[in-house]
Structure formats: structure tokens, C-alpha cells
Coordinates of C-alpha atoms in Angstrom, one line a residue:
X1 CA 0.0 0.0 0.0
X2 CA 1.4 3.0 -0.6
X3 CA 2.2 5.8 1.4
X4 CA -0.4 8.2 0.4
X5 CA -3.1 5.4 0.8
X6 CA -2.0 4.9 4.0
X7 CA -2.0 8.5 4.5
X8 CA -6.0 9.0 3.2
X9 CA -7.0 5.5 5.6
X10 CA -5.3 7.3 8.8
X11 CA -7.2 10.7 8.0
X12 CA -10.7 8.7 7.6
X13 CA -9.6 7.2 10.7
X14 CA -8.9 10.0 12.7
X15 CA -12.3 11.3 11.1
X16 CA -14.5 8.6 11.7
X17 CA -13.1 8.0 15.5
X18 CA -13.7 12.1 16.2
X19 CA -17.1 11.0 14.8
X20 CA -17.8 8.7 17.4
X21 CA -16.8 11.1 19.7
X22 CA -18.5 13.7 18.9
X23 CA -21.9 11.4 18.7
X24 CA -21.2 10.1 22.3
X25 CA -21.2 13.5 23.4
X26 CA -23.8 14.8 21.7
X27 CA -25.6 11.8 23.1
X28 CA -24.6 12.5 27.2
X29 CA -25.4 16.0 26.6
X30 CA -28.7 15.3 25.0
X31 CA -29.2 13.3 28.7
X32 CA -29.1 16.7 30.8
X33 CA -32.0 18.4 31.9
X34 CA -31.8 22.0 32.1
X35 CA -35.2 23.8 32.6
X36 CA -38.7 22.9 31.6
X37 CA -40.2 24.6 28.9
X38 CA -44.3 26.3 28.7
X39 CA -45.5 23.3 26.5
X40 CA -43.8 20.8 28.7
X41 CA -40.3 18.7 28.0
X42 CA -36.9 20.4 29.2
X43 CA -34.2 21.8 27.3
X44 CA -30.6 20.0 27.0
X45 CA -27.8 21.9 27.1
X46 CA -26.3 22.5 23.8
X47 CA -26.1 19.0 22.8
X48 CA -25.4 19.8 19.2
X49 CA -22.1 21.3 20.0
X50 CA -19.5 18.2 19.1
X51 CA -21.1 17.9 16.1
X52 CA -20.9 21.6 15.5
X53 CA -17.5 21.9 16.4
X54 CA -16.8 18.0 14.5
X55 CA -18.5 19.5 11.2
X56 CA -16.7 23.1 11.3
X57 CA -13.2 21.0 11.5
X58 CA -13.7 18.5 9.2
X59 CA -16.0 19.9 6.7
X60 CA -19.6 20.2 6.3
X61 CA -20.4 16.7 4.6
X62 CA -18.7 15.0 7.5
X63 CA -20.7 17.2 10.1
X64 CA -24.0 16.7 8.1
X65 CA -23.1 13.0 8.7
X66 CA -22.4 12.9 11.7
X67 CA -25.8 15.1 12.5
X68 CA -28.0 12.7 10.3
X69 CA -27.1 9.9 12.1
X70 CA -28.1 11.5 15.1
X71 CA -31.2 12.7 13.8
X72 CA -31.7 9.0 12.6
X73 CA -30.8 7.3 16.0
X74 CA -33.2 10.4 18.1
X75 CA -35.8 9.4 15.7
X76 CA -35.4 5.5 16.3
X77 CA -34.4 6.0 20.5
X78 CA -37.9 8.2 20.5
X79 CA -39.7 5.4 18.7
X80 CA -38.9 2.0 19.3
X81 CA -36.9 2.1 22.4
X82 CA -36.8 2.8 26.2
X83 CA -35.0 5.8 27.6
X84 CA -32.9 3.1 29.6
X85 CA -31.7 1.4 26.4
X86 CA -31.2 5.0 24.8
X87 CA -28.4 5.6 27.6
X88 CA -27.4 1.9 27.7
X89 CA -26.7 1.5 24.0
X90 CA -26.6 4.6 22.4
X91 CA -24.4 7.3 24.8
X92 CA -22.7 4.2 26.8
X93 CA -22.2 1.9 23.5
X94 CA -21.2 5.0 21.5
X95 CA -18.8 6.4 24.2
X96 CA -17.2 3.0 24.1
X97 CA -16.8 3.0 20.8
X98 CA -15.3 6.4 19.9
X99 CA -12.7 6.3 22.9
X100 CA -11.9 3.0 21.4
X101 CA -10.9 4.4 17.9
X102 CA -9.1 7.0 19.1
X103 CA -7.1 4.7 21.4
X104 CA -6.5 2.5 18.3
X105 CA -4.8 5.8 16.4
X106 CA -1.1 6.2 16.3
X107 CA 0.4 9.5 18.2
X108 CA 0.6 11.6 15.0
X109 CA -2.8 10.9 14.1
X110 CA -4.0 11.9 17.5
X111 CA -2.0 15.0 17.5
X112 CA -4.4 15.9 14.4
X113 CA -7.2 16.8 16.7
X114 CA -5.6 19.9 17.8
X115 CA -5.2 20.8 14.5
X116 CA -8.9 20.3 13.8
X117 CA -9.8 22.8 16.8
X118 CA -7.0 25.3 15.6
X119 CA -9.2 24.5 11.8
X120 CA -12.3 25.5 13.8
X121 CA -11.0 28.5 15.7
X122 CA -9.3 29.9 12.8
X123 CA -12.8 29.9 10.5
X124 CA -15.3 32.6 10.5
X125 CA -17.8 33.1 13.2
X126 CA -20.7 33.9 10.2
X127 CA -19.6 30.0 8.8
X128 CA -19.8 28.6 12.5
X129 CA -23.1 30.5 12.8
X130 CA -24.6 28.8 9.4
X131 CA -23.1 25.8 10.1
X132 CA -24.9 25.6 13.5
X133 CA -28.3 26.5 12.4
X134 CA -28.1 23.6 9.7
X135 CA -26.9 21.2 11.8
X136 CA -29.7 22.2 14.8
X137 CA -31.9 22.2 11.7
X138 CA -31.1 18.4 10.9
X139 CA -31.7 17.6 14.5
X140 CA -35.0 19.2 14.6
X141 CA -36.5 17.7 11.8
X142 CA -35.0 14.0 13.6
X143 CA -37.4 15.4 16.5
X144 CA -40.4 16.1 14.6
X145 CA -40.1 12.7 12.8
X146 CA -40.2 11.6 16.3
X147 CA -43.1 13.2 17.7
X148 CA -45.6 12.5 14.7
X149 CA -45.0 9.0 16.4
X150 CA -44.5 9.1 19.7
X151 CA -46.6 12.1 20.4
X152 CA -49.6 11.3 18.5
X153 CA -52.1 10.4 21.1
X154 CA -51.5 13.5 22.8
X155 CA -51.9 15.9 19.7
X156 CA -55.8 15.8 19.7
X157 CA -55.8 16.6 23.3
X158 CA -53.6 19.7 23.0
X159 CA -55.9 21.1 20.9
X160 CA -54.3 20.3 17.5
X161 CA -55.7 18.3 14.5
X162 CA -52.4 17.3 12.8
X163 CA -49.4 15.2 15.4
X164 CA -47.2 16.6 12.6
X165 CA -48.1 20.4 13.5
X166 CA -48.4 19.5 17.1
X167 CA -44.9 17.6 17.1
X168 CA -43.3 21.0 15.3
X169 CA -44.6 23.3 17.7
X170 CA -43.4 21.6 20.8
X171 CA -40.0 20.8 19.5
X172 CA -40.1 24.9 18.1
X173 CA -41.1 25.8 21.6
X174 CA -37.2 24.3 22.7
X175 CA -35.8 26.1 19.9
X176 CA -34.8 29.6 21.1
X177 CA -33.8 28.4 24.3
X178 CA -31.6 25.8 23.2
X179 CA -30.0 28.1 20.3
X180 CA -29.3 30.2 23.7
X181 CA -27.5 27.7 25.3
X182 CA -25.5 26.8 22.1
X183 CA -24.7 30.0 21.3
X184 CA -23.2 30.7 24.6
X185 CA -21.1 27.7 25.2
X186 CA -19.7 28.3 21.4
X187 CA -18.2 31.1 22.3
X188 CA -17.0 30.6 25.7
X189 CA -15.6 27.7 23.0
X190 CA -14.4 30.2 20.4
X191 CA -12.6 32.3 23.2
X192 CA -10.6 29.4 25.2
X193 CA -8.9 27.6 21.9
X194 CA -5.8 29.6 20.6
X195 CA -5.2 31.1 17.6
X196 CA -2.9 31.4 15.4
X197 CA -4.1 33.9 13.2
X198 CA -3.8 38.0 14.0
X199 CA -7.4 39.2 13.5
X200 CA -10.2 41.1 16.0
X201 CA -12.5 37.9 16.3
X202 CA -12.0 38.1 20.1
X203 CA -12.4 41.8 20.4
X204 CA -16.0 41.4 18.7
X205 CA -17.0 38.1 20.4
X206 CA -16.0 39.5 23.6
X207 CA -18.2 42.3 22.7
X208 CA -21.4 40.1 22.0
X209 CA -21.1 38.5 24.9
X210 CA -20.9 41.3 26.8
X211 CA -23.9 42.3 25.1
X212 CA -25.7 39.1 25.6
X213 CA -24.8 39.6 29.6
X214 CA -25.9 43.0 30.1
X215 CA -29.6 42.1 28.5
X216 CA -30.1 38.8 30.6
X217 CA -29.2 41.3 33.3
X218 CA -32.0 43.6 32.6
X219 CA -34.6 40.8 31.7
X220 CA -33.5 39.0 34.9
X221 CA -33.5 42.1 36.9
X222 CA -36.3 44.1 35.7
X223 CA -38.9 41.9 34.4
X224 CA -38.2 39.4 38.0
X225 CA -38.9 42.9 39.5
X226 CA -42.2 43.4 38.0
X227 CA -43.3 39.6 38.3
X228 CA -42.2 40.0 42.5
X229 CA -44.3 43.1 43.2
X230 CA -46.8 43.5 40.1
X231 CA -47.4 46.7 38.1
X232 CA -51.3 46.9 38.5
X233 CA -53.0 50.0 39.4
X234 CA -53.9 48.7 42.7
X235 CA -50.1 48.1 43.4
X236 CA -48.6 51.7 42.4
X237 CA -45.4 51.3 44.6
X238 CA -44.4 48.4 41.6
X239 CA -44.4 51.0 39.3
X240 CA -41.4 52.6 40.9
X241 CA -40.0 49.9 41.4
X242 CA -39.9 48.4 38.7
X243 CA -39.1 51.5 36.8
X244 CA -36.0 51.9 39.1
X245 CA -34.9 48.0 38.5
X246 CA -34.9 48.5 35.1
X247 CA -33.2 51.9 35.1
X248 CA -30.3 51.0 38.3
X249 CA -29.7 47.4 35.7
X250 CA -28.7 50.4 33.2
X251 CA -26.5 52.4 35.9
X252 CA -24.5 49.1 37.0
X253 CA -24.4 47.2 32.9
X254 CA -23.1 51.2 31.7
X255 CA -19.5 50.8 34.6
X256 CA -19.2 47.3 33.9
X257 CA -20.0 45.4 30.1
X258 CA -19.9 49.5 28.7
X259 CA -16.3 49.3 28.8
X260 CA -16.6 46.5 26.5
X261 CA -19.2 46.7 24.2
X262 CA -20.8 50.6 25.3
X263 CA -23.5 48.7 26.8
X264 CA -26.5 48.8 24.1
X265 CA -28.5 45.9 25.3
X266 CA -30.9 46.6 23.1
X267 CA -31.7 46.6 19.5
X268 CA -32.7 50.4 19.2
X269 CA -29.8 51.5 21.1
X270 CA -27.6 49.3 18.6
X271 CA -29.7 50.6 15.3
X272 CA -29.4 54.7 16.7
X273 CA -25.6 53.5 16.7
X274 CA -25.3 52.5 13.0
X275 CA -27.7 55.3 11.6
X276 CA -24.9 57.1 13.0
X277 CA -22.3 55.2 11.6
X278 CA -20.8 54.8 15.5
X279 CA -20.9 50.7 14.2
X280 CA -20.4 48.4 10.8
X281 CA -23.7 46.4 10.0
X282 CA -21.7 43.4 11.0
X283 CA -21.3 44.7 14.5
X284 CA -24.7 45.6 14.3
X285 CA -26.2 41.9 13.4
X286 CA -23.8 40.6 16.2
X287 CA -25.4 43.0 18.6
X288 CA -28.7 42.0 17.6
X289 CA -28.9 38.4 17.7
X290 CA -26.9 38.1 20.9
X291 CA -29.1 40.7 22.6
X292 CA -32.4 38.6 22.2
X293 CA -30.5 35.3 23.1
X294 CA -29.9 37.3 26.4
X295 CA -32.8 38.3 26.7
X296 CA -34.5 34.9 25.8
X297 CA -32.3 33.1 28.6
X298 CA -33.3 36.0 31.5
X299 CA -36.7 35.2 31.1
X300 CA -36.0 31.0 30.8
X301 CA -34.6 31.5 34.1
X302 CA -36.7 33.6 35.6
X303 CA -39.8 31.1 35.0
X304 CA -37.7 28.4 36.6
X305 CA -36.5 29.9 39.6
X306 CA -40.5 31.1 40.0
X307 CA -41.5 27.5 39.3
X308 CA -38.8 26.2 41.5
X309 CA -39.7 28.2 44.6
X310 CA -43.7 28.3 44.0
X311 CA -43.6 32.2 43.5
X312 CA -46.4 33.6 41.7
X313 CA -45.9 35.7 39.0
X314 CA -47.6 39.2 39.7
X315 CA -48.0 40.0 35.9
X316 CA -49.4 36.8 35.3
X317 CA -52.4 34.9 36.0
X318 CA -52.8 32.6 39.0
X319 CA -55.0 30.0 39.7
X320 CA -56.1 30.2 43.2
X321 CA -58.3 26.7 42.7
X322 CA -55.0 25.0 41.4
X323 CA -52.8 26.6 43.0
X324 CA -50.9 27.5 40.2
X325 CA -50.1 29.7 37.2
X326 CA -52.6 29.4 34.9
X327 CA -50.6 31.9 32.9
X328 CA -47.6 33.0 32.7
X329 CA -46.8 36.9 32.1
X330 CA -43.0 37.3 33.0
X331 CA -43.1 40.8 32.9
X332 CA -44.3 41.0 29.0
X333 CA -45.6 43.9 27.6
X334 CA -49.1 43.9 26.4
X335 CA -51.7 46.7 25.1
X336 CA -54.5 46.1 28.1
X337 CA -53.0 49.9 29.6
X338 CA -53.6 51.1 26.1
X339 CA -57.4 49.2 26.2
X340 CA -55.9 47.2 22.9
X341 CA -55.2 50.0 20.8
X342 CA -52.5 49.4 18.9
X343 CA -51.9 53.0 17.4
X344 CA -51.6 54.0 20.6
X345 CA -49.4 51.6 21.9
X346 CA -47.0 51.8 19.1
X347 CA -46.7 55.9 19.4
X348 CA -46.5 55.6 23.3
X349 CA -43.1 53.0 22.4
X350 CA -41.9 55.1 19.7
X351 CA -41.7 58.6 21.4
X352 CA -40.6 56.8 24.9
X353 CA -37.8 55.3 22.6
X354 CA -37.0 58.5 20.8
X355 CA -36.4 60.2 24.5
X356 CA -34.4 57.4 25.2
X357 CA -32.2 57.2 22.8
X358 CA -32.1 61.0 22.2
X359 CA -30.4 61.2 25.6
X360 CA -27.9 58.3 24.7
X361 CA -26.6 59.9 22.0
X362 CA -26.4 63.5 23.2
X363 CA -24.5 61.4 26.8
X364 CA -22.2 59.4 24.6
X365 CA -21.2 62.2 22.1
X366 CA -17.2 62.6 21.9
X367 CA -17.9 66.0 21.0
X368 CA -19.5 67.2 23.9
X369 CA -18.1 66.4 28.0
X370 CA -20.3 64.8 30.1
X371 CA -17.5 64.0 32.8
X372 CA -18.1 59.9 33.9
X373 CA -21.9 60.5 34.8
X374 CA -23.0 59.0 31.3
X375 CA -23.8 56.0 33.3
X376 CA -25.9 57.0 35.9
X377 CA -27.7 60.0 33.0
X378 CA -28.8 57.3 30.9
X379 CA -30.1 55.0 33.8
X380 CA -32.6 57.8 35.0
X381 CA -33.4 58.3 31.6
X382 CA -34.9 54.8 31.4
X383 CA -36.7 55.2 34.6
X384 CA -38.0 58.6 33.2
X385 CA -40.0 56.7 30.8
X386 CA -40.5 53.6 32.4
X387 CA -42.5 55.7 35.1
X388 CA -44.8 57.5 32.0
X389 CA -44.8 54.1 30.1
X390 CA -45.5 51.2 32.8
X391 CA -49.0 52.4 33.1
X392 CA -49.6 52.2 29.0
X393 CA -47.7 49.2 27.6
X394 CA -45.5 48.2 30.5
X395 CA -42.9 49.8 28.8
X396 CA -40.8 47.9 26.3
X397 CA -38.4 50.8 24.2
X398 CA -36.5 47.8 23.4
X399 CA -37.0 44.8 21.0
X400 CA -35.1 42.4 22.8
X401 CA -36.3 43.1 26.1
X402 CA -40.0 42.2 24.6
X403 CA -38.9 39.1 22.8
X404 CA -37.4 37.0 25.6
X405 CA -40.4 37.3 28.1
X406 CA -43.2 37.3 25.1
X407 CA -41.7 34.0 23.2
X408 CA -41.3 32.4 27.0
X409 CA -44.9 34.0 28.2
X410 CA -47.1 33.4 25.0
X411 CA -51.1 34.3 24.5
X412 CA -51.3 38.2 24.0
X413 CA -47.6 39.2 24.7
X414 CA -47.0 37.0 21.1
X415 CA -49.9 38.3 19.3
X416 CA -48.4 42.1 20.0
X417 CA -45.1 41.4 20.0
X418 CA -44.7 43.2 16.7
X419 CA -45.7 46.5 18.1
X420 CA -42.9 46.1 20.5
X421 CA -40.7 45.7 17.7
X422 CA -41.6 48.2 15.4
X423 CA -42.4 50.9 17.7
X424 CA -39.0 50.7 19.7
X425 CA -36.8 50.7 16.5
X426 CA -39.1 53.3 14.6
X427 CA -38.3 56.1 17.8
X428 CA -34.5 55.0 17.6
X429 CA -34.2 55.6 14.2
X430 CA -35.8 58.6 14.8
X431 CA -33.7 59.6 17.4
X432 CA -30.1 58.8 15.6
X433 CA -31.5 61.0 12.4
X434 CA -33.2 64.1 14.5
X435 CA -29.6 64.3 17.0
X436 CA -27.5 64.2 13.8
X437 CA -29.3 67.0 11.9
X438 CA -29.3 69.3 15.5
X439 CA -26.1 68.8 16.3
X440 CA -24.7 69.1 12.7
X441 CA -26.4 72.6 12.8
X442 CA -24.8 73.6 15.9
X443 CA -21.3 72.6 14.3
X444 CA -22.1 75.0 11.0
X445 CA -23.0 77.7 13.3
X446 CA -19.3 77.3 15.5
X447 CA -17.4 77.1 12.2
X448 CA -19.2 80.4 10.7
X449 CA -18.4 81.5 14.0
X450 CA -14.8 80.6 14.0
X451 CA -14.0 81.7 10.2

């Protein structure tokens, strides 16, 4: 045989083995329970990440492999077989056997797996980000194949006509709060391996992750706040409360993450940025996506520490004859202040959000000295309109801030979600163009001046 056949065997080897691996892992991961989601089930902890990080190093055939085979084996453990005999064949047998291969490959061979990390560090976070949503893709579908089976019985009771449509909505309702999980751990991931290669991919992760912090921060911290003491009008103290939780979250995220990232944590902020061309769209996508995922895992943990320790949830509806929530609010935003209307709702968002941002941008403007008070400024600006806004919509002037407690909450806060969107970037917008075209007159005037 010669030496570059012996070469090629050793390589499919070493990828095959990693294959084994990375399927035993994905398999032990896929045995952790994290928290339990509205429509029942609980979310594992990222356990698409070896076969992420497998297909990323090895190519994208390998990784859709190696994430079919998966899919397949979900499908069949879900279908034919006991959850003992899952963990007894499948993550114990498969552990077996990919430690195995890897003890059966010579040192040089072995010493290829670092090279296949360095491969995975060194490649572009938008290819690790496709990559990832095909392979959680792949999965997905494995677990709706699975539920038309296995959850059949219980589709018609659930309200649904179709166990396919049934099965995709409950695996969907996982979906965020899994891509959450992933997201994080890839680039914790992403950060810890060493690279070789001079470029600014930890500068800008570090960034989104700060970004990601600071919003579950003010989810955790704000929207906790409101489900603790309530924001009815028979309970006016929670108004200032809650307005003050949300606003302080601002004051403590601006000393800390703002050194990092300048603190956005929140999709309007970030858009008010780029209008003014303070970020790349890049940066600005980046911001985005890892804002909601923050904002997504502050309210996932929220409803499980409330479920954990019995607390009811003030903005929610409890049922006294149960003993439990009948409804979950988590601190969502809704139209009831605004009696449904949704004109109303979406100018009360878009002019809070255009005072909001408007005090941002005049704060963090290099131009003009505002000392190291920028902070604490912009904190009471948010509790400025929080105190106006509670009492209408509950206050969202931020996209992300509505998305995490709305997809985790359901019912009303879904069906308006979009006003919370809209409204919130509309005032930013508004904000970045109105500041620039003031400020730009003020600087004609000082040069007329000047010459």
C-alpha cells in the first residue's frame, strides 16, 4: 500500500473515530436536563455542539453525517426504544466506541485533533453560525419525525388536529432556548482555543457577549422585579420599582460590560448606533442576535426559579383553585393599559424610545463632556420613561427586552409582540436621524463662527 493510501486511511480514521466522539457527546449532553419549557419537556444543554464543532473542523459533509445519524438514532431511541436502552446503547455503547478508535490511532494521528480545533478557531464566526443553524436544523426535523410518532395520542388533546403540527410546535417551543445555550457555550468555545491567526474575532465576540450579559441582566433584573411586586394600578409602589430596577440594571451594565461593548443591550440603542455610523452592520447583526438570546435566557430562568420556589408571577395569571399559574406573564408587555389600541401603543413606544435614545446619543457624544456620569444619566433616563410608560404598555423601548419574556410567556404578549418591535426601533431611528441633523447645525454655526 502506498504511502499516500496509507496517508487517506489514517485521515478517515482520525475522522470517523472524532465521529464517534462527537456522537457520544452529543448523546450524554442530550441526557441533561436544564429547565422545563411552557409546553412541557426540558431543554438540554447545547447538545449539538461536538457535532458543530466535528463539522466546522472537518467539513460540512462530515458534520451533516455525523448530524443525520443523530437525527436518525433520536428518531429511532424516541420510537422503538426505552430511555434506559437509549443511555445503555446509544451514549454508553457509542462512548465506548469512539474512545476506542481514538485509542487504536497512532500519536501523529492523535495529534491531528488539535489541528482540527486550531481549523475550527481559525474559521469565520458567520460560517460557524450557518453551520450551526443547519446542523440544529437536521436535529430538529429528527425530532419532529419523532413526535408525529411518539406524540400522537396526545396531539388531539392539545388542541391540535395534525401530530405533525403539534410535534413542530413543541419541539419549536425548545428552539430559542436551546439556540441560547449553544450560542453561549460556542463562544466561551471560540474564546478558550488559541489562535494562530492575528485578527479582532475576540475583540468582537468579547463584545457580543458582553452584550448578551448585560440584556439577561436587565430581563433577569427588571422583568423578575415586575413579576415579584406586580405593576397593576392597585399596586402603584411596583411602578417605581420596577421603573428603578430596570433603570439601576442600566446604571450598574453602563461601569461594567460598557467598557466592552458601550453597553446597548438593546436593539434600538444598537440601530441609533449605526444610523450614526458609531458601528459596521456586522457589528450591528452581532449585537442584535446576541441581545435577544440574552434576553430569551433571563426570562428561561426567571420562570424556573419562579416555578422552582412556588412564587407567583404578579403579571401573570394565578390560579387560586389549582394553586398554580394558569398563565404565565414574565413581565411581557401587552396593550390592556392602552385598552388594545394598537396606534396608541406603538406611538407611546416610539416617542418613549425616541427620548431614550435621544439622551444616549447626546450622553455618549465625543464631542461634547459629560465627565463619567453617562452611566448614571442614561439610567434615569430609562426610569424617566418607564414611570410614564409602565402604566400604558408596560414599557418595552426595546426589542429584545419584549422578545425573551413574550416568546417564554405566549397568548397576548406574542400576538403584539410586533408593536414592541416596530415601535421601539421606529423612535431609535428617529432619534439617531433628529440628533445628527441638531447637532450638525450647531457645528455650521461654531465654524461660521470661528472663520
Amino acid at each position: 500500500m502506498s504511502k499516500q493510501s496509507l496517508k487517506s486511511n489514517r485521515e478517515n480514521i482520525l475522522r470517523i473515530s472524532t465521529g464517534g466522539v462527537c456522537l457520544a457527546l452529543a448523546f450524554v449532553l442530550s441526557q441533561l436536563k436544564l429547565f422545563e419549557m411552557p409546553m412541557g419537556g426540558t431543554v438540554t444543554p447545547a447538545s449539538t455542539l461536538p457535532i458543530i464543532v466535528y463539522g466546522v473542523a472537518f467539513g460540512p459533509v462530515w458534520g451533516f453525517v455525523i448530524a443525520f445519524i443523530f437525527s436518525l438514532l433520536q428518531l429511532i431511541g424516541g420510537w422503538l426504544v426505552t430511555p434506559f436502552q437509549v443511555i445503555l446503547d446509544y451514549t454508553i455503547g457509542y462512548t465506548a466506541l469512539g474512545f476506542a478508535g481514538f485509542a487504536a490511532l497512532k500519536a501523529d494521528s492523535r495529534n491531528k485533533i488539535s489541528d482540527a480545533l486550531g481549523r475550527f478557531r481559525a474559521t469565520s464566526v458567520i460560517k460557524i453560525l450557518v453551520f450551526t443553524a443547519i446542523a440544529y436544523i437536521v436535529r430538529w426535523l429528527g425530532s419532529v419525525a419523532s413526535g408525529v410518532i411518539f406524540y400522537s395520542e396526545y396531539a388531539a388533546d392539545a388542541g391540535y388536529d395534525s401530530a405533525l403540527v403539534y410535534s413542530m410546535v413543541y419541539n419549536g417551543s425548545f428552539l430559542m432556548a436551546d439556540l441560547a445555550i449553544l450560542a453561549v457555550v460556542l463562544v466561551i468555545l471560540y474564546m478558550v482555543i488559541p489562535s494562530s491567526k492575528k485578527d479582532d474575532t475576540v475583540a468582537v465576540i468579547q463584545k457580543f457577549t458582553a452584550e448578551f450579559i448585560g440584556t439577561f441582566v436587565l430581563v433577569f433584573v427588571g422583568c423578575g422585579t415586575a413579576m415579584a411586586v406586580g405593576c397593576d394600578s392597585a399596586n402603584g409602589s411596583g411602578y417605581i420599582l420596577t421603573a428603578f430596577a430596570f433603570g439601576l440594571v442600566i446604571v450598574a451594565m453602563a461601569y461594567s460590560i460598557g467598557n466592552v461593548s458601550g453597553c446597548h443591550i438593546n436593539p434600538a440603542v444598537s440601530l441609533a448606533m449605526l444610523i450614526s455610523k458609531k458601528m459596521t452592520v456586522k457589528e450591528f447583526w452581532g449585537y442584535v442576535v446576541f441581545q435577544v438570546l440574552g434576553a430569551v435566557s433571563g426570562a428561561g430562568l426567571l420562570r424556573y426559579v419562579f416555578e422552582l420556589t412556588g412564587k407567583v408571577d404578579m403579571t401573570g395569571v394565578y390560579d387560586e383553585a389549582e394553586m398554580e399559574m394558569a398563565s404565565w406573564g414574565l413581565g411581557s408587555n401587552g396593550l390592556a393599559g392602552c385598552n388594545g389600541n394598537i396606534a396608541g401603543g406603538l406611538i407611546i413606544e416610539a416617542v418613549l424610545t425616541f427620548i431614550f435614545v435621544l439622551c444616549i446619543l447626546g450622553v455618549t457624544d465625543s464631542k461634547f463632556k459629560h465627565g463619567s456620569f453617562g452611566g448614571l444619566i442614561i439610567g434615569f433616563a430609562l426610569v424617566l420613561v418607564h414611570i410614564i410608560g409602565i402604566s400604558f404598555t408596560g414599557t418595552s423601548v426595546n426589542p429584545a427586552r419584549s422578545i425573551g419574556p413574550a416568546i417564554l410567556a405566549g397568548g397576548d404578549a406574542l400576538k403584539y409582540l410586533w408593536v414592541f418591535i416596530v415601535g421601539p426601533l421606529v423612535g431609535g431611528a428617529v432619534a439617531a436621524l433628529v440628533y445628527k441633523a441638531i447637532t450638525l447645525s450647531k457645528e455650521d454655526k461654531e465654524a461660521k463662527e470661528e472663520a
